Amino acid sequence: MIVSTNDWIVVASAVGAIALVNWYFLFGKRAIAASIGAQGVQEFTIRVHGG
């Protein structure tokens, strides 16, 4: 079986896409949406802009 250059490009692109998706979901920074308050209950602030 002979593997062509196009086959290698497709395989490399697929591996790169999989790595990018895994990096985004596993290592991407996310903003903290809620925090635990003094009573042990989650508290969060809702800001409404323009209304």
Short mmCIF file of N, CA and C in Angstrom, two decimals:
data_model
loop_
_atom_site.label_atom_id
_atom_site.label_comp_id
_atom_site.label_asym_id
_atom_site.label_seq_id
_atom_site.Cartn_x
_atom_site.Cartn_y
_atom_site.Cartn_z
N MET A 1 0.85 -1.18 0.00
CA MET A 1 0.00 0.00 0.00
C MET A 1 0.89 1.24 0.00
N ILE A 2 0.64 2.12 -0.93
CA ILE A 2 1.42 3.34 -1.06
C ILE A 2 0.61 4.51 -0.51
N VAL A 3 1.22 5.27 0.37
CA VAL A 3 0.56 6.43 0.97
C VAL A 3 1.05 7.68 0.26
N SER A 4 0.11 8.44 -0.28
CA SER A 4 0.49 9.63 -1.04
C SER A 4 0.65 10.84 -0.11
N THR A 5 1.15 11.91 -0.69
CA THR A 5 1.33 13.15 0.07
C THR A 5 -0.01 13.69 0.55
N ASN A 6 -1.03 13.58 -0.27
CA ASN A 6 -2.36 14.06 0.13
C ASN A 6 -2.89 13.28 1.33
N ASP A 7 -2.63 11.99 1.37
CA ASP A 7 -3.05 11.19 2.52
C ASP A 7 -2.37 11.68 3.80
N TRP A 8 -1.08 11.97 3.72
CA TRP A 8 -0.35 12.46 4.89
C TRP A 8 -0.89 13.82 5.33
N ILE A 9 -1.24 14.67 4.38
CA ILE A 9 -1.79 15.99 4.71
C ILE A 9 -3.13 15.85 5.43
N VAL A 10 -3.97 14.96 4.95
CA VAL A 10 -5.27 14.73 5.59
C VAL A 10 -5.09 14.19 7.00
N VAL A 11 -4.20 13.23 7.18
CA VAL A 11 -3.95 12.66 8.50
C VAL A 11 -3.39 13.71 9.45
N ALA A 12 -2.43 14.50 8.99
CA ALA A 12 -1.84 15.54 9.83
C ALA A 12 -2.87 16.60 10.20
N SER A 13 -3.74 16.97 9.26
CA SER A 13 -4.79 17.94 9.55
C SER A 13 -5.78 17.41 10.57
N ALA A 14 -6.14 16.15 10.46
CA ALA A 14 -7.07 15.54 11.41
C ALA A 14 -6.46 15.48 12.81
N VAL A 15 -5.21 15.08 12.90
CA VAL A 15 -4.53 15.04 14.21
C VAL A 15 -4.44 16.44 14.80
N GLY A 16 -4.13 17.43 13.97
CA GLY A 16 -4.07 18.81 14.45
C GLY A 16 -5.42 19.32 14.93
N ALA A 17 -6.49 18.99 14.21
CA ALA A 17 -7.83 19.41 14.62
C ALA A 17 -8.23 18.75 15.93
N ILE A 18 -7.93 17.48 16.09
CA ILE A 18 -8.24 16.78 17.34
C ILE A 18 -7.46 17.39 18.49
N ALA A 19 -6.19 17.69 18.28
CA ALA A 19 -5.37 18.30 19.33
C ALA A 19 -5.90 19.68 19.70
N LEU A 20 -6.33 20.46 18.72
CA LEU A 20 -6.86 21.80 19.00
C LEU A 20 -8.15 21.73 19.81
N VAL A 21 -9.04 20.83 19.46
CA VAL A 21 -10.30 20.69 20.21
C VAL A 21 -10.02 20.23 21.63
N ASN A 22 -9.13 19.26 21.80
CA ASN A 22 -8.79 18.79 23.15
C ASN A 22 -8.15 19.89 23.97
N TRP A 23 -7.26 20.66 23.38
CA TRP A 23 -6.63 21.77 24.10
C TRP A 23 -7.67 22.78 24.53
N TYR A 24 -8.60 23.12 23.66
CA TYR A 24 -9.63 24.12 23.98
C TYR A 24 -10.47 23.68 25.17
N PHE A 25 -10.91 22.43 25.17
CA PHE A 25 -11.80 21.98 26.23
C PHE A 25 -11.07 21.59 27.51
N LEU A 26 -9.83 21.13 27.43
CA LEU A 26 -9.13 20.67 28.62
C LEU A 26 -8.23 21.72 29.25
N PHE A 27 -7.64 22.60 28.44
CA PHE A 27 -6.65 23.53 28.97
C PHE A 27 -6.98 25.00 28.77
N GLY A 28 -8.09 25.32 28.13
CA GLY A 28 -8.45 26.72 27.91
C GLY A 28 -8.86 27.39 29.21
N LYS A 29 -8.52 28.66 29.36
CA LYS A 29 -8.89 29.40 30.57
C LYS A 29 -10.36 29.80 30.48
N ARG A 30 -11.03 29.69 31.61
CA ARG A 30 -12.43 30.08 31.66
C ARG A 30 -12.62 31.06 32.81
N ALA A 31 -13.51 32.01 32.61
CA ALA A 31 -13.84 32.96 33.66
C ALA A 31 -14.69 32.27 34.72
N ILE A 32 -14.48 32.65 35.96
CA ILE A 32 -15.27 32.10 37.05
C ILE A 32 -16.62 32.79 37.08
N ALA A 33 -17.69 32.02 37.00
CA ALA A 33 -19.03 32.60 36.92
C ALA A 33 -19.67 32.73 38.30
N ALA A 34 -19.30 31.90 39.25
CA ALA A 34 -19.92 31.94 40.57
C ALA A 34 -18.86 31.64 41.62
N SER A 35 -19.10 32.10 42.84
CA SER A 35 -18.18 31.83 43.94
C SER A 35 -18.99 31.47 45.18
N ILE A 36 -18.34 30.82 46.11
CA ILE A 36 -19.01 30.42 47.34
C ILE A 36 -18.92 31.56 48.34
N GLY A 37 -20.07 31.96 48.88
CA GLY A 37 -20.14 33.08 49.81
C GLY A 37 -19.88 32.64 51.24
N ALA A 38 -20.12 33.53 52.18
CA ALA A 38 -19.85 33.28 53.60
C ALA A 38 -20.74 32.17 54.17
N GLN A 39 -21.95 32.02 53.66
CA GLN A 39 -22.86 31.01 54.18
C GLN A 39 -22.67 29.65 53.49
N GLY A 40 -21.72 29.54 52.59
CA GLY A 40 -21.50 28.29 51.89
C GLY A 40 -22.41 28.12 50.68
N VAL A 41 -23.13 29.18 50.32
CA VAL A 41 -24.05 29.13 49.19
C VAL A 41 -23.40 29.86 48.02
N GLN A 42 -23.60 29.39 46.83
CA GLN A 42 -23.03 30.07 45.68
C GLN A 42 -23.72 31.41 45.48
N GLU A 43 -22.90 32.43 45.27
CA GLU A 43 -23.40 33.77 45.02
C GLU A 43 -22.80 34.27 43.71
N PHE A 44 -23.58 34.99 42.95
CA PHE A 44 -23.05 35.59 41.73
C PHE A 44 -23.76 36.90 41.46
N THR A 45 -23.09 37.75 40.72
CA THR A 45 -23.62 39.07 40.39
C THR A 45 -24.07 39.07 38.94
N ILE A 46 -25.28 39.61 38.72
CA ILE A 46 -25.80 39.72 37.37
C ILE A 46 -25.80 41.19 36.99
N ARG A 47 -25.12 41.51 35.90
CA ARG A 47 -25.09 42.88 35.40
C ARG A 47 -25.88 42.94 34.10
N VAL A 48 -26.77 43.92 34.02
CA VAL A 48 -27.55 44.12 32.81
C VAL A 48 -27.13 45.45 32.22
N HIS A 49 -26.59 45.43 31.03
CA HIS A 49 -26.15 46.65 30.36
C HIS A 49 -27.26 47.12 29.42
N GLY A 50 -27.58 48.41 29.51
CA GLY A 50 -28.55 49.00 28.61
C GLY A 50 -29.99 48.64 28.90
N GLY A 51 -30.31 48.39 30.14
CA GLY A 51 -31.72 48.09 30.39
C GLY A 51 -31.95 47.80 31.81
#
